[in-house]
Coordinates of C-alpha atoms in Angstrom, one line a residue:
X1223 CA 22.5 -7.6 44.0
X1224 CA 24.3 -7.6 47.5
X1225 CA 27.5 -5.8 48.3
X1226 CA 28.7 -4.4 45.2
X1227 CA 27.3 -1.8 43.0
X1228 CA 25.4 -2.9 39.6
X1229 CA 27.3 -1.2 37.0
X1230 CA 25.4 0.9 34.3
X1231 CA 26.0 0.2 30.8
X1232 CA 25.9 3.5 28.8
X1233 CA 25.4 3.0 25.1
X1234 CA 27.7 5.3 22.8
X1235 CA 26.0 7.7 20.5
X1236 CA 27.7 9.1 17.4
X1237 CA 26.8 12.6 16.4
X1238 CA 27.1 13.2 13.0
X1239 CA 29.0 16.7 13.4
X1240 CA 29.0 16.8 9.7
X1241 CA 26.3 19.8 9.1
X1242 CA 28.5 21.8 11.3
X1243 CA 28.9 25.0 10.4
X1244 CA 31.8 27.2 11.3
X1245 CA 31.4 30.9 10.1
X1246 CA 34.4 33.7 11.6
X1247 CA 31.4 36.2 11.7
X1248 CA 32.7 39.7 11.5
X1249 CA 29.7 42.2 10.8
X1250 CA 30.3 46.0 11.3
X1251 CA 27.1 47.7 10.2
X1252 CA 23.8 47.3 12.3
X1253 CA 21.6 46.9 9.3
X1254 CA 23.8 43.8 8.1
X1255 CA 23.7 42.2 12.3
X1256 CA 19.8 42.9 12.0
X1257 CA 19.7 40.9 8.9
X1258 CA 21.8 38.0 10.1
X1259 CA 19.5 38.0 13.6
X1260 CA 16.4 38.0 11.5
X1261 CA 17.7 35.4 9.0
X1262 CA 18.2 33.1 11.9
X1263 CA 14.8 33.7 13.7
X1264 CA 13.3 32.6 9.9
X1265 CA 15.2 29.6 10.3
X1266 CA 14.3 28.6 13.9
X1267 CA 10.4 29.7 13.2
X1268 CA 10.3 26.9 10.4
X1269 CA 11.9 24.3 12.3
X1270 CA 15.4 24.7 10.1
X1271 CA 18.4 25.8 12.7
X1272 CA 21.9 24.9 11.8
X1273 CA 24.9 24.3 13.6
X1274 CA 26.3 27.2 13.6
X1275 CA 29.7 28.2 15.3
X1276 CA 29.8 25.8 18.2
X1277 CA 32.5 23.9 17.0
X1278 CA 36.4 23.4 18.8
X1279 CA 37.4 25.8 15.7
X1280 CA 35.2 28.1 16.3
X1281 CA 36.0 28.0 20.3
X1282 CA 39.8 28.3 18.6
X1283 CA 38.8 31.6 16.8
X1284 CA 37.7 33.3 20.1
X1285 CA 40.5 32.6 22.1
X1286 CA 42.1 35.9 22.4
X1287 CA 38.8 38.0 22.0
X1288 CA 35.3 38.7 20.6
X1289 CA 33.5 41.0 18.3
X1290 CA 29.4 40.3 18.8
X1291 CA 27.8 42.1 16.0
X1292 CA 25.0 42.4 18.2
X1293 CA 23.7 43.3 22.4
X1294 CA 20.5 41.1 23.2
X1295 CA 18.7 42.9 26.0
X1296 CA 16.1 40.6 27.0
X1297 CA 13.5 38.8 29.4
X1298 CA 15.4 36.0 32.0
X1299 CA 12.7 34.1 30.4
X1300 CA 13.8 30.3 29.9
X1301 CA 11.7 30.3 26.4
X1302 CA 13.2 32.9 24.9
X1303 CA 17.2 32.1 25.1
X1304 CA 18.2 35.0 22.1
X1305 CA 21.2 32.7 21.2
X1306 CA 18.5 30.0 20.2
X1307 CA 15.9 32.0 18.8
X1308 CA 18.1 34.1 16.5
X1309 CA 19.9 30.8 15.5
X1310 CA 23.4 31.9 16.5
X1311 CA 26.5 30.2 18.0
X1312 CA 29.2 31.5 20.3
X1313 CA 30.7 35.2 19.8
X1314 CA 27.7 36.9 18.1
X1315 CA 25.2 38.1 20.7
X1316 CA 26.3 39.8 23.9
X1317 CA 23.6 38.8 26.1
X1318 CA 22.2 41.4 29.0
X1319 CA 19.3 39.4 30.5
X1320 CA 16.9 40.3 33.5
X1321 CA 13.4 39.8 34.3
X1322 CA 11.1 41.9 32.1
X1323 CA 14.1 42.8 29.9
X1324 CA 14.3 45.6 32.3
X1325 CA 18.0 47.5 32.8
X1326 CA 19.5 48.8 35.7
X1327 CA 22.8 50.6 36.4
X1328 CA 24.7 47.3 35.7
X1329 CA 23.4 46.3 32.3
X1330 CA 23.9 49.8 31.2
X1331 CA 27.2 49.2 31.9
X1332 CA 27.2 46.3 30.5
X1333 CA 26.0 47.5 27.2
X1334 CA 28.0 50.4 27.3
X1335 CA 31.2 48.0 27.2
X1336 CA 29.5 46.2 24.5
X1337 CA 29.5 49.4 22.7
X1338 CA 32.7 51.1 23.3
X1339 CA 35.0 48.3 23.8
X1340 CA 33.8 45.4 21.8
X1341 CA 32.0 47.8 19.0
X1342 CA 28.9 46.2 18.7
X1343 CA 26.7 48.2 16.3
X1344 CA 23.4 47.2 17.4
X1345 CA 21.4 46.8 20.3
X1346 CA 18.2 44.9 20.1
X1347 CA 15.5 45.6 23.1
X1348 CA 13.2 42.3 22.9
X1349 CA 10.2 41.8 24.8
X1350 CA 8.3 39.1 24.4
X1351 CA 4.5 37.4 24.8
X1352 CA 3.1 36.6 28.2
X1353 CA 5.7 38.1 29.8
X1354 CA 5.7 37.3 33.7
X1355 CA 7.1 40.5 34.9
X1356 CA 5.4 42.8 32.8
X1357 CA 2.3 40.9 33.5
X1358 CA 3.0 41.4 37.2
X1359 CA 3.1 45.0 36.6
X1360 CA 0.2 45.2 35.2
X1361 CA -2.1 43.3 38.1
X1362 CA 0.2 45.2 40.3
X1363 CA -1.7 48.7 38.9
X1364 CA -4.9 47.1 38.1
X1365 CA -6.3 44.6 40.8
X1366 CA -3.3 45.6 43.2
X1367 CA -1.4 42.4 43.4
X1368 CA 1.3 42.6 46.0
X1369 CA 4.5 41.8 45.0
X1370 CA 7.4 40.5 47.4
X1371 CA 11.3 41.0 47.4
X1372 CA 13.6 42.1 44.9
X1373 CA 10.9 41.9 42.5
X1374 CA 9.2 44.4 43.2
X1375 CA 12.3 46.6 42.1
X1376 CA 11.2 45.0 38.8
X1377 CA 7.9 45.6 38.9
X1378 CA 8.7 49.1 39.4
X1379 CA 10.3 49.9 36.4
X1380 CA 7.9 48.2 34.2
X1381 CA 4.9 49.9 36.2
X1382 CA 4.9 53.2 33.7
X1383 CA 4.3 51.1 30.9
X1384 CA 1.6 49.2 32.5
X1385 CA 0.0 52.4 34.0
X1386 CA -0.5 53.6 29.6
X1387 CA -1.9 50.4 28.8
X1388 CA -4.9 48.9 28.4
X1389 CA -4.2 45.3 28.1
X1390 CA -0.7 43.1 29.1
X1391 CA 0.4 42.9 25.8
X1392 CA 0.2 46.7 25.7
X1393 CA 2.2 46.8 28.3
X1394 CA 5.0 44.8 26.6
X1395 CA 5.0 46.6 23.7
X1396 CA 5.2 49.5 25.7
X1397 CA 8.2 48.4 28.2
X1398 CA 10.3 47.5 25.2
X1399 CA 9.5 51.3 24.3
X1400 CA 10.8 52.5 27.6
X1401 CA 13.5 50.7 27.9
X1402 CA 14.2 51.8 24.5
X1403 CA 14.3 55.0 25.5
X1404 CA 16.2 54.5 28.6
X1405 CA 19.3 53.0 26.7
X1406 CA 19.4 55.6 24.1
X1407 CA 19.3 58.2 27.0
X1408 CA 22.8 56.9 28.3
X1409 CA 25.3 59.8 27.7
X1410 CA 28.1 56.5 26.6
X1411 CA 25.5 55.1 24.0
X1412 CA 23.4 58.9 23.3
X1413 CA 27.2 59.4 21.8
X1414 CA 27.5 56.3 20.1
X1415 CA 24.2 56.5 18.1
X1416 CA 24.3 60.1 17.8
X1417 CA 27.9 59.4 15.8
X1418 CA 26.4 56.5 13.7
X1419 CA 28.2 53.7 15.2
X1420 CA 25.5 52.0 17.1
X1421 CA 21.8 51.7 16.8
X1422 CA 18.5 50.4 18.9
X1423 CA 15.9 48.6 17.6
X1424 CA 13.0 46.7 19.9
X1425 CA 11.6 43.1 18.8
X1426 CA 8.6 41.2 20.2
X1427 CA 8.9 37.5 20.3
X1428 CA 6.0 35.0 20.3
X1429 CA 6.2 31.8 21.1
X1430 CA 5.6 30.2 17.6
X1431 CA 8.6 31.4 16.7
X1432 CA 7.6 35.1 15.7
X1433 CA 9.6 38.1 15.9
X1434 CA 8.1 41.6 14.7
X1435 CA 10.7 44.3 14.7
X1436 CA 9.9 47.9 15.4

C-alpha cells in the first residue's frame, strides 16, 4: 500500500465484569488482616482469584483516603507482586518493596507512616524462594562474587544472614528474620507493638503458590 497508512482493525472484547467483587474492607485487628492475606494466597495457590476491589466503586470509596489492613515488605521481585499473590485489590496492602525485601531509612519511614497515620495493624516481612539478592549475598561470602553499584549496598545488609547459613535458602529464611528484627527495633513501631496496635509476622513464598508463615 503506497502513500497512506493501512489502518488496523481492532476487534472489541467484552469483559464480563459480572464476578466483580467490591468489598469496603475495614479490618482493625492483625489476626483478622493475617487471615484475609492468607485466605487470598489459598485462593491464588489453587488457581481461584477473584475480582476483588478493582472496580470504579471501589476507586469511588478511596477517594478521600485509605485504611490498608496490612504493610507488605517485600522482594522487587517481578513473581512475587504481594497484591497478586495475597489476592487483593486496591486499598488493602501498603506496599514497601526493595530488592531482597531489605529496608533502609526510607521504608522505615515508610512503614512507620503506615503505622501511625494510616493504622495498619500488621506488618508482614516476606521473603521468598531463589531470591536474587539474597543469593548474591550468599556467593558474595562463599566463592567471593563481586558485586557492582548500588547493589552492593544490598548485598550488604543481607550479608549477616548469609554469613549464619549454610545453604541460600537459609539465608532467606534468615534475612526475613533480620529484617524482622530490624523493623521491630524502630523506636515509632517498638511503641506501636509494644502497645498492641501493630504486629510482625515473616512469610516465605514459593513459587507454586506457597506461603508458610512464621
Amino acid at each position: 500500500m503506497t502513500g497512506c497508512a493501512k489502518k488496523q482493525e481492532v476487534e472489541k472484547i467484552e469483559i464480563d465484569t459480572s464476578n466483580y467483587i467490591t468489598e469496603n474492607v475495614k479490618i482493625t485487628s492483625a489476626d483478622d488482616a493475617l487471615k484475609r492475606l492468607k485466605d487470598g494466597s489459598k485462593r491464588f495457590k489453587d488457581n481461584n482469584s477473584q475480582h476483588i476491589n478493582v472496580t470504579s466503586e471501589r476507586r469511588d470509596q478511596l477517594k478521600d483516603g485509605q485504611s490498608p489492613y496490612a504493610i507488605v515488605v517485600s522482594c522487587s521481585d517481578s513473581r512475587t507482586t504481594p497484591e497478586t499473590v495475597f489476592n487483593t485489590g486496591l486499598g488493602e496492602i501498603f506496599d514497601i518493596r526493595l530488592a531482597g525485601n531489605v529496608v533502609d531509612d526510607d521504608a522505615l519511614g515508610s512503614i512507620e507512616y503506615g503505622v501511625d497515620h494510616l493504622g495498619s495493624p500488621l506488618i508482614v516481612v516476606m521473603g521468598h524462594k531463589k531470591c536474587g539478592a539474597v543469593t548474591a549475598a550468599y556467593d558474595n561470602v562463599t566463592k567471593g562474587t563481586e558485586v557492582h553499584g548500588n547493589v552492593e549496598s544490598i548485598v550488604e545488609k543481607i550479608k549477616p544472614s548469609a554469613e549464619k547459613a549454610a545453604s541460600i535458602d537459609e539465608a532467606i529464611h534468615l534475612n526475613i528474620n533480620n529484617v524482622i528484627n530490624e523493623i521491630s527495633n524502630d523506636d515509632i513501631i517498638k511503641k506501636a507493638i509494644a502497645d498492641g496496635k501493630v504486629k510482625i509476622v515473616g512469610a516465605y513464598y514459593s513459587f507454586d503458590g506457597t506461603f508458610t508463615f512464621q
